[in-house]
Structures are given as structure tokens and as C-alpha cells.
Amino acid sequence: MNENQRELISTTVPILRAHGLTLTTHFYKRMFLHHPDLKNTFNMGNQKSGKQQNALAMAVLAYAEHIANPGVLLPELKRIGHKHVSLDIRPEHYPIVGNHLIASIKEVLGEAASKEILEAWEIAYNQLAELMIGIEADCYKSQTDKIGGWTGWRPFEVKEKVKESDEITSFYLYPSDGGKVVKHVPGQFISLKVFLPKLGLNQARQYSVSSAPNEHYYRISVKKEINVHLNVNGMISNFYMTKYRLAIR
Ligand SMILES: Cc1cc2nc3c(=O)[nH]c(=O)nc-3n(C[C@H](O)[C@H](O)[C@H](O)COP(=O)(O)OP(=O)(O)OC[C@H]3O[C@@H](n4cnc5c(N)ncnc54)[C@H](O)[C@@H]3O)c2cc1C
Ligand code: HEM
């Protein structure tokens, strides 16, 4: 990326920030229209409440803002990378997000988006994607290098369920293949994926491992999310199944 392209990106950041919500709403609508399968990857509850849907596009804008010194964003990029790994995000997903993001910038900025601006954005996105893919490749490798390690979604079953209180229930999750699990470190979380018939989609949520580190199972303690006012209860925390698919970070 040359100096001129960096300059071009910097000039568009405030405009894109001002239109942040329009941009991100447009982006997700566009991406899900062309790739409805990705609804299984994203948290549709967050999409509905708008809670996290800004995160992806806003992080790309933050990168553009620090284009001259992206190293300052490394700790944050590592955190995002861990979350991505827990959701089994792979290198082949990056061009999809990139295409829809650049197309959305073009559609939202209209005539203000010159060919040069769009080219500069494409280069910036690809640089960031390469960085993220590298961080995530290291995480995937470190998972498979460990005893009991795996990547992707592995089937687990609930062997024991303990009601801790009116709100919280613990689930003891064992690999369906009878194999070992990676000994977790304190504070580690797993992503759990289930098929929700109500949505006709797979959905994933994160849960901290609440058991002591061991090679046989993970215990998670789930609080039922109840929203009495709106009559919309949490989708996964109120849904009990005996089989789950888990990915770890
Ligand atoms: C790193 C990490 C670790 C976590 N660890 C734990 C843990 O150990 N234990 C735990 O219990 N949770 C944990 N969580 C939270 C967990 O991942 C889920 O977010 C939580 O269980 C709620 O998921 P849900 O599917 O039940 O709710 P969702 O369906 O995702 O809904 C979330 C909230 O939004 C409300 N809502 C849904 N739809 C609407 C709507 N249309 N309008 C307004 N409000 C709406 C719901 O009532 C609910 O309160 C963790 C999260 C992270 C990121
Ligand atoms: C350079 C590109 C990307 C950036 C900068 C980025 C950034 C982010 C950020 C900031 C979050 C929120 C993390 C958190 O706070 O928990 C996030 C979450 C997420 N990202 Fe990415 N992301 C990128 C690419 C992708 C790709 C290619 C995919 C796959 C299609 C993807 C899928 C997700 C999913 C599923 C979540 C969880 C959010 C949810 O379900 O609500 N991201 N990303």
C-alpha cells in the first residue's frame, strides 16, 4: 500500500464512521442475502438486538484509522482471532466478508467512492485479513498440538446435568468419540453449537469452563436468560439438548 492510498483511506474514515450504522446494516443484509448459510455462523440474537453487529465493520474502520501503525491493534486483533477460532472461522470466509464490505462502502458512499478509494480499501482489507488469518492459523495449530486437541466442531454429549440454583444449571460435556479433551486453562471459554428448530439454523454461544482442568470433560454453568418484559427468552440458555458440538479456543 502506497502513501497516496493510505491518505485516501484516512480521508474516508470519518465519512464511513458517520454512516457506520447504515454501512453495517447494509453490509450484513447484503452478505446474508448472498450467503444465507452464514446465518448459521453469526449470532442471530445479536443481529436482531443490534448488539454486536457493528463489531466487524467497526474493527475494519479502526484498522483503517491506524493504517500507518497497525501494530497498536495487535492485542485486540488477537482477542478477535481467539473468538473467530472458537467459531471455526476459516481463511475462505475472508474474501466473502471482504467483497460485501467493499461493495457496501461503494453503495453507501455513492459517488464519493472513487475507483481509487475502493482500490485502496480493498488493499487495506486484504492486509488486515492476512494478519487475522495468520493469528488464527497459529491458534488452530496450537490446539491440534495439544493432547486431546482438535479444531472445528466436535460432537459432545451431556452425561450429567446439575441444577445449581433457579437460574443456573451445570452441564458435564463429554466427547461423543470417547477421546480426550484439552486441559483448559482458567478463564478459558468454549463455543457450543446447537440446531434451533425455531430458527431452522445452527447457533453458537460461548461458555466459560467451570470445572477443574482435566482431560475427560468440560463443565459449563449456564444462566437462563429471561426477559420478562419483552417476553423474549435467551435462545440457547433456555434450550436443553443432550448432544452439542463444541469448538474451543
Ligand atoms: C467469552 C464468553 C463467556 C461466557 N460465559 C458464560 C457462562 O459461563 N455462563 C453463561 O451463562 N453465559 C456465558 N456467556 C454468555 C453466553 O454466551 C450467552 O450469551 C448467553 O447464554 C445468552 O445466550 P442465549 O442464546 O440464551 O440468548 P440470546 O438468544 O442470544 O439473547 C440474549 C439476550 O437478548 C435478549 N433478546 C433476545 N431477543 C431479543 C429481542 N428481539 N429484543 C430484545 N432482547 C432480546 C434475551 O432475552 C437475552 O437476554 C459468555 C459469553 C462470552 C462472550
Ligand atoms: C478482517 C476481517 C474481520 C474483522 C476485523 C473482524 C472483527 C470482528 C470483531 C471485532 C468481532 C467481535 C469480537 C467480540 O468482541 O467478541 C467479530 C466477531 C465475529 N466475527 Fe469477525 N471479523 C473479521 C472477519 C470475519 C469473517 C471473515 C467472518 C466469517 C464469516 C467473521 C465472523 C465473525 C463472527 C461469527 C463473530 C461473532 C459475532 C456474532 O456472532 O455476533 N468475521 N469479528
GROMACS .gro file of C-alpha atoms and ligand atoms in nm:
model
  345
    1MET     CA    1   0.000   0.000   0.000
    2ASN     CA    2   0.149   0.336  -0.101
    3GLU     CA    3   0.135   0.671   0.078
    4ASN     CA    4  -0.136   0.802  -0.155
    5GLN     CA    5  -0.359   0.502  -0.084
    6ARG     CA    6  -0.308   0.541   0.294
    7GLU     CA    7  -0.407   0.906   0.259
    8LEU     CA    8  -0.720   0.814   0.063
    9ILE     CA    9  -0.827   0.565   0.329
   10SER     CA   10  -0.775   0.818   0.607
   11THR     CA   11  -0.996   1.073   0.431
   12THR     CA   12  -1.286   0.827   0.403
   13VAL     CA   13  -1.277   0.700   0.764
   14PRO     CA   14  -1.477   0.993   0.916
   15ILE     CA   15  -1.743   0.968   0.642
   16LEU     CA   16  -1.777   0.594   0.690
   17ARG     CA   17  -1.788   0.635   1.068
   18ALA     CA   18  -2.065   0.894   1.034
   19HIS     CA   19  -2.260   0.642   0.829
   20GLY     CA   20  -2.148   0.349   1.048
   21LEU     CA   21  -2.490   0.204   1.121
   22THR     CA   22  -2.607   0.240   0.759
   23LEU     CA   23  -2.287   0.073   0.645
   24THR     CA   24  -2.301  -0.221   0.885
   25THR     CA   25  -2.674  -0.280   0.839
   26HIS     CA   26  -2.629  -0.272   0.462
   27PHE     CA   27  -2.325  -0.499   0.487
   28TYR     CA   28  -2.495  -0.777   0.688
   29LYS     CA   29  -2.816  -0.761   0.481
   30ARG     CA   30  -2.610  -0.792   0.162
   31MET     CA   31  -2.389  -1.071   0.292
   32PHE     CA   32  -2.679  -1.281   0.430
   33LEU     CA   33  -2.875  -1.232   0.105
   34HIS     CA   34  -2.587  -1.379  -0.096
   35HIS     CA   35  -2.473  -1.629   0.170
   36PRO     CA   36  -2.775  -1.732   0.379
   37ASP     CA   37  -2.564  -2.025   0.509
   38LEU     CA   38  -2.361  -1.772   0.712
   39LYS     CA   39  -2.665  -1.717   0.936
   40ASN     CA   40  -2.554  -2.043   1.098
   41THR     CA   41  -2.219  -1.883   1.185
   42PHE     CA   42  -2.336  -1.549   1.326
   43ASN     CA   43  -2.537  -1.494   1.643
   44MET     CA   44  -2.882  -1.409   1.509
   45GLY     CA   45  -2.990  -1.281   1.854
   46ASN     CA   46  -2.714  -1.019   1.832
   47GLN     CA   47  -2.818  -0.933   1.478
   48LYS     CA   48  -3.174  -0.872   1.598
   49SER     CA   49  -3.080  -0.664   1.901
   50GLY     CA   50  -2.804  -0.485   1.705
   51LYS     CA   51  -2.571  -0.553   1.999
   52GLN     CA   52  -2.267  -0.682   1.817
   53GLN     CA   53  -2.343  -0.637   1.451
   54ASN     CA   54  -2.133  -0.323   1.437
   55ALA     CA   55  -1.824  -0.501   1.565
   56LEU     CA   56  -1.687  -0.643   1.243
   57ALA     CA   57  -1.714  -0.339   1.017
   58MET     CA   58  -1.613  -0.104   1.300
   59ALA     CA   59  -1.297  -0.307   1.363
   60VAL     CA   60  -1.209  -0.274   0.995
   61LEU     CA   61  -1.257   0.102   1.023
   62ALA     CA   62  -1.036   0.111   1.335
   63TYR     CA   63  -0.770  -0.067   1.133
   64ALA     CA   64  -0.802   0.196   0.859
   65GLU     CA   65  -0.765   0.467   1.121
   66HIS     CA   66  -0.437   0.311   1.238
   67ILE     CA   67  -0.323   0.220   0.889
   68ALA     CA   68   0.015   0.390   0.944
   69ASN     CA   69   0.082   0.185   1.258
   70PRO     CA   70  -0.144  -0.124   1.272
   71GLY     CA   71   0.086  -0.284   1.535
   72VAL     CA   72  -0.102  -0.095   1.811
   73LEU     CA   73  -0.411  -0.304   1.732
   74LEU     CA   74  -0.236  -0.639   1.772
   75PRO     CA   75  -0.368  -0.727   2.123
   76GLU     CA   76  -0.725  -0.652   2.008
   77LEU     CA   77  -0.675  -0.849   1.684
   78LYS     CA   78  -0.552  -1.147   1.887
   79ARG     CA   79  -0.865  -1.130   2.105
   80ILE     CA   80  -1.086  -1.121   1.794
   81GLY     CA   81  -0.882  -1.406   1.644
   82HIS     CA   82  -0.949  -1.624   1.952
   83LYS     CA   83  -1.320  -1.558   1.918
   84HIS     CA   84  -1.307  -1.642   1.546
   85VAL     CA   85  -1.123  -1.967   1.616
   86SER     CA   86  -1.389  -2.063   1.870
   87LEU     CA   87  -1.643  -2.018   1.589
   88ASP     CA   88  -1.439  -2.207   1.329
   89ILE     CA   89  -1.387  -1.905   1.103
   90ARG     CA   90  -1.156  -2.014   0.818
   91PRO     CA   91  -0.942  -1.834   0.554
   92GLU     CA   92  -1.205  -1.899   0.284
   93HIS     CA   93  -1.456  -1.683   0.475
   94TYR     CA   94  -1.240  -1.371   0.444
   95PRO     CA   95  -1.294  -1.295   0.072
   96ILE     CA   96  -1.673  -1.323   0.126
   97VAL     CA   97  -1.668  -1.061   0.403
   98GLY     CA   98  -1.421  -0.850   0.201
   99ASN     CA   99  -1.636  -0.849  -0.115
  100HIS     CA  100  -1.951  -0.748   0.069
  101LEU     CA  101  -1.773  -0.488   0.278
  102ILE     CA  102  -1.616  -0.316  -0.025
  103ALA     CA  103  -1.943  -0.336  -0.220
  104SER     CA  104  -2.125  -0.185   0.081
  105ILE     CA  105  -1.872   0.100   0.104
  106LYS     CA  106  -1.936   0.167  -0.266
  107GLU     CA  107  -2.312   0.156  -0.226
  108VAL     CA  108  -2.320   0.367   0.092
  109LEU     CA  109  -2.069   0.631  -0.022
  110GLY     CA  110  -2.220   0.650  -0.372
  111GLU     CA  111  -2.037   0.892  -0.600
  112ALA     CA  112  -1.792   0.982  -0.324
  113ALA     CA  113  -1.638   0.636  -0.361
  114SER     CA  114  -1.394   0.677  -0.649
  115LYS     CA  115  -1.223   0.383  -0.815
  116GLU     CA  116  -0.900   0.477  -0.633
  117ILE     CA  117  -1.072   0.488  -0.293
  118LEU     CA  118  -1.226   0.146  -0.346
  119GLU     CA  119  -0.893   0.003  -0.461
  120ALA     CA  120  -0.720   0.141  -0.151
  121TRP     CA  121  -0.990  -0.011   0.072
  122GLU     CA  122  -0.953  -0.346  -0.096
  123ILE     CA  123  -0.578  -0.344  -0.027
  124ALA     CA  124  -0.634  -0.236   0.336
  125TYR     CA  125  -0.893  -0.510   0.394
  126ASN     CA  126  -0.670  -0.775   0.238
  127GLN     CA  127  -0.378  -0.671   0.460
  128LEU     CA  128  -0.594  -0.696   0.769
  129ALA     CA  129  -0.741  -1.030   0.654
  130GLU     CA  130  -0.389  -1.170   0.606
  131LEU     CA  131  -0.296  -1.060   0.957
  132MET     CA  132  -0.609  -1.219   1.106
  133ILE     CA  133  -0.567  -1.542   0.908
  134GLY     CA  134  -0.207  -1.568   1.039
  135ILE     CA  135  -0.312  -1.513   1.402
  136GLU     CA  136  -0.591  -1.770   1.363
  137ALA     CA  137  -0.363  -2.027   1.193
  138ASP     CA  138  -0.134  -2.011   1.500
  139CYS     CA  139  -0.432  -2.067   1.732
  140TYR     CA  140  -0.562  -2.363   1.528
  141LYS     CA  141  -0.216  -2.519   1.525
  142SER     CA  142  -0.164  -2.475   1.898
  143GLN     CA  143  -0.500  -2.651   1.956
  144THR     CA  144  -0.414  -2.956   1.746
  145ASP     CA  145  -0.065  -2.977   1.901
  146LYS     CA  146  -0.214  -3.036   2.249
  147ILE     CA  147  -0.315  -3.376   2.393
  148GLY     CA  148  -0.689  -3.419   2.326
  149GLY     CA  149  -0.677  -3.123   2.087
  150TRP     CA  150  -0.894  -3.067   1.782
  151THR     CA  151  -1.019  -2.788   1.560
  152GLY     CA  152  -1.364  -2.732   1.415
  153TRP     CA  153  -1.688  -2.860   1.565
  154ARG     CA  154  -1.660  -3.187   1.762
  155PRO     CA  155  -1.972  -3.372   1.886
  156PHE     CA  156  -2.016  -3.387   2.265
  157GLU     CA  157  -2.286  -3.532   2.488
  158VAL     CA  158  -2.429  -3.425   2.820
  159LYS     CA  159  -2.356  -3.705   3.070
  160GLU     CA  160  -2.468  -3.513   3.377
  161LYS     CA  161  -2.680  -3.209   3.447
  162VAL     CA  162  -2.682  -3.035   3.788
  163LYS     CA  163  -2.923  -2.760   3.888
  164GLU     CA  164  -2.710  -2.515   4.086
  165SER     CA  165  -2.992  -2.264   4.151
  166ASP     CA  166  -3.324  -2.150   4.000
  167GLU     CA  167  -3.129  -1.972   3.727
  168ILE     CA  168  -2.807  -2.168   3.681
  169THR     CA  169  -2.759  -2.525   3.558
  170SER     CA  170  -2.426  -2.702   3.505
  171PHE     CA  171  -2.374  -2.939   3.214
  172TYR     CA  172  -2.100  -3.204   3.202
  173LEU     CA  173  -1.993  -3.241   2.840
  174TYR     CA  174  -1.801  -3.548   2.717
  175PRO     CA  175  -1.670  -3.609   2.362
  176SER     CA  176  -1.904  -3.848   2.176
  177ASP     CA  177  -1.597  -4.020   2.025
  178GLY     CA  178  -1.478  -4.124   2.373
  179GLY     CA  179  -1.149  -3.936   2.326
  180LYS     CA  180  -0.973  -3.689   2.550
  181VAL     CA  181  -1.025  -3.314   2.574
  182VAL     CA  182  -0.759  -3.044   2.603
  183LYS     CA  183  -0.691  -2.950   2.965
  184HIS     CA  184  -0.828  -2.597   2.973
  185VAL     CA  185  -0.660  -2.302   3.136
  186PRO     CA  186  -0.850  -2.090   3.393
  187GLY     CA  187  -1.079  -1.838   3.226
  188GLN     CA  188  -1.094  -2.034   2.902
  189PHE     CA  189  -1.422  -2.050   2.713
  190ILE     CA  190  -1.568  -2.290   2.461
  191SER     CA  191  -1.820  -2.229   2.186
  192LEU     CA  192  -2.120  -2.456   2.182
  193LYS     CA  193  -2.331  -2.502   1.873
  194VAL     CA  194  -2.685  -2.641   1.851
  195PHE     CA  195  -2.955  -2.664   1.587
  196LEU     CA  196  -3.250  -2.447   1.683
  197PRO     CA  197  -3.567  -2.578   1.511
  198LYS     CA  198  -3.743  -2.246   1.582
  199LEU     CA  199  -3.493  -2.064   1.358
  200GLY     CA  200  -3.408  -2.357   1.131
  201LEU     CA  201  -3.044  -2.261   1.198
  202ASN     CA  202  -2.739  -2.373   1.389
  203GLN     CA  203  -2.640  -2.119   1.653
  204ALA     CA  204  -2.327  -2.087   1.865
  205ARG     CA  205  -2.270  -1.931   2.209
  206GLN     CA  206  -1.968  -1.905   2.433
  207TYR     CA  207  -1.943  -2.056   2.784
  208SER     CA  208  -1.657  -2.045   3.034
  209VAL     CA  209  -1.535  -2.383   3.154
  210SER     CA  210  -1.631  -2.410   3.521
  211SER     CA  211  -1.470  -2.745   3.608
  212ALA     CA  212  -1.114  -2.802   3.727
  213PRO     CA  213  -0.876  -2.867   3.434
  214ASN     CA  214  -0.891  -3.235   3.330
  215GLU     CA  215  -0.858  -3.448   3.015
  216HIS     CA  216  -1.205  -3.607   3.015
  217TYR     CA  217  -1.483  -3.350   3.016
  218TYR     CA  218  -1.581  -2.984   3.037
  219ARG     CA  219  -1.836  -2.850   3.280
  220ILE     CA  220  -2.018  -2.530   3.186
  221SER     CA  221  -2.261  -2.341   3.409
  222VAL     CA  222  -2.538  -2.173   3.216
  223LYS     CA  223  -2.762  -1.896   3.345
  224LYS     CA  224  -3.105  -1.890   3.185
  225GLU     CA  225  -3.152  -1.553   3.017
  226ILE     CA  226  -3.511  -1.446   3.081
  227ASN     CA  227  -3.654  -1.118   2.957
  228VAL     CA  228  -3.997  -1.097   3.121
  229HIS     CA  229  -4.073  -0.750   2.985
  230LEU     CA  230  -4.027  -0.831   2.620
  231ASN     CA  231  -4.123  -1.197   2.654
  232VAL     CA  232  -3.810  -1.298   2.462
  233ASN     CA  233  -3.600  -1.551   2.646
  234GLY     CA  234  -3.245  -1.635   2.550
  235MET     CA  235  -3.247  -1.893   2.272
  236ILE     CA  236  -2.965  -2.125   2.378
  237SER     CA  237  -2.965  -2.078   2.757
  238ASN     CA  238  -3.329  -2.192   2.770
  239PHE     CA  239  -3.281  -2.481   2.529
  240TYR     CA  240  -3.171  -2.819   2.658
  241MET     CA  241  -3.026  -3.087   2.436
  242THR     CA  242  -2.828  -3.400   2.510
  243LYS     CA  243  -2.588  -3.354   2.218
  244TYR     CA  244  -2.383  -3.049   2.131
  245ARG     CA  245  -2.099  -2.962   1.900
  246LEU     CA  246  -1.812  -2.779   2.067
  247ALA     CA  247  -1.521  -2.576   1.941
  248ILE     CA  248  -1.254  -2.450   2.177
  249ARG     CA  249  -1.029  -2.151   2.165
  250LIG     C1  250  -1.645  -1.530   2.646
  250LIG     C2  251  -1.786  -1.554   2.695
  250LIG     C3  252  -1.808  -1.641   2.803
  250LIG     C4  253  -1.938  -1.664   2.850
  250LIG     N1  254  -1.955  -1.748   2.957
  250LIG     C5  255  -2.080  -1.772   3.003
  250LIG     C6  256  -2.101  -1.863   3.114
  250LIG     O1  257  -2.008  -1.922   3.168
  250LIG     N2  258  -2.229  -1.883   3.156
  250LIG     C7  259  -2.336  -1.819   3.098
  250LIG     O2  260  -2.450  -1.842   3.142
  250LIG     N3  261  -2.319  -1.735   2.993
  250LIG     C8  262  -2.195  -1.711   2.945
  250LIG     N4  263  -2.177  -1.626   2.837
  250LIG     C9  264  -2.298  -1.571   2.769
  250LIG    C10  265  -2.349  -1.673   2.668
  250LIG     O3  266  -2.256  -1.688   2.562
  250LIG    C11  267  -2.483  -1.635   2.603
  250LIG     O4  268  -2.472  -1.504   2.552
  250LIG    C12  269  -2.600  -1.643   2.698
  250LIG     O5  270  -2.618  -1.777   2.745
  250LIG    C13  271  -2.730  -1.598   2.628
  250LIG     O6  272  -2.749  -1.675   2.514
  250LIG     P1  273  -2.896  -1.707   2.465
  250LIG     O7  274  -2.887  -1.777   2.333
  250LIG     O8  275  -2.974  -1.776   2.572
  250LIG     O9  276  -2.956  -1.564   2.449
  250LIG     P2  277  -2.986  -1.485   2.312
  250LIG    O10  278  -3.097  -1.551   2.243
  250LIG    O11  279  -2.858  -1.465   2.244
  250LIG    O12  280  -3.037  -1.349   2.374
  250LIG    C14  281  -2.951  -1.264   2.452
  250LIG    C15  282  -3.033  -1.166   2.533
  250LIG    O13  283  -3.105  -1.081   2.445
  250LIG    C16  284  -3.243  -1.084   2.477
  250LIG     N5  285  -3.316  -1.079   2.347
  250LIG    C17  286  -3.328  -1.178   2.256
  250LIG     N6  287  -3.402  -1.137   2.150
  250LIG    C18  288  -3.435  -1.008   2.176
  250LIG    C19  289  -3.511  -0.910   2.107
  250LIG     N7  290  -3.569  -0.937   1.991
  250LIG     N8  291  -3.525  -0.788   2.165
  250LIG    C20  292  -3.469  -0.759   2.285
  250LIG     N9  293  -3.397  -0.851   2.356
  250LIG    C21  294  -3.382  -0.971   2.303
  250LIG    C22  295  -3.267  -1.214   2.553
  250LIG    O14  296  -3.376  -1.205   2.646
  250LIG    C23  297  -3.137  -1.233   2.624
  250LIG    O15  298  -3.139  -1.164   2.750
  250LIG    C24  299  -2.049  -1.599   2.788
  250LIG    C25  300  -2.026  -1.514   2.681
  250LIG    C26  301  -1.898  -1.490   2.635
  250LIG    C27  302  -1.877  -1.397   2.517
  251HEM     C1  303  -1.064  -0.854   0.876
  251HEM     C2  304  -1.180  -0.907   0.894
  251HEM     C3  305  -1.255  -0.918   1.024
  251HEM     C4  306  -1.256  -0.836   1.133
  251HEM     C5  307  -1.176  -0.711   1.156
  251HEM     C6  308  -1.349  -0.893   1.229
  251HEM     C7  309  -1.380  -0.838   1.352
  251HEM     C8  310  -1.465  -0.893   1.445
  251HEM     C9  311  -1.494  -0.839   1.576
  251HEM    C10  312  -1.439  -0.707   1.631
  251HEM    C11  313  -1.578  -0.923   1.640
  251HEM    C12  314  -1.636  -0.908   1.781
  251HEM    C13  315  -1.550  -0.987   1.876
  251HEM    C14  316  -1.600  -0.979   2.020
  251HEM     O1  317  -1.598  -0.870   2.077
  251HEM     O2  318  -1.640  -1.081   2.075
  251HEM    C15  319  -1.605  -1.032   1.549
  251HEM    C16  320  -1.687  -1.137   1.577
  251HEM    C17  321  -1.728  -1.227   1.484
  251HEM     N1  322  -1.679  -1.242   1.357
  251HEM    FE1  323  -1.533  -1.131   1.270
  251HEM     N2  324  -1.403  -1.005   1.176
  251HEM    C18  325  -1.349  -1.025   1.052
  251HEM    C19  326  -1.375  -1.126   0.965
  251HEM    C20  327  -1.471  -1.224   0.986
  251HEM    C21  328  -1.504  -1.327   0.894
  251HEM    C22  329  -1.436  -1.349   0.759
  251HEM    C23  330  -1.605  -1.399   0.949
  251HEM    C24  331  -1.678  -1.516   0.890
  251HEM    C25  332  -1.772  -1.504   0.803
  251HEM    C26  333  -1.634  -1.342   1.079
  251HEM    C27  334  -1.728  -1.389   1.167
  251HEM    C28  335  -1.746  -1.342   1.296
  251HEM    C29  336  -1.844  -1.397   1.388
  251HEM    C30  337  -1.941  -1.510   1.359
  251HEM    C31  338  -1.833  -1.325   1.506
  251HEM    C32  339  -1.917  -1.340   1.634
  251HEM    C33  340  -2.022  -1.231   1.633
  251HEM    C34  341  -2.161  -1.278   1.649
  251HEM     O3  342  -2.191  -1.394   1.621
  251HEM     O4  343  -2.244  -1.196   1.688
  251HEM     N3  344  -1.550  -1.235   1.098
  251HEM     N4  345  -1.534  -1.012   1.432
   0.00000   0.00000   0.00000
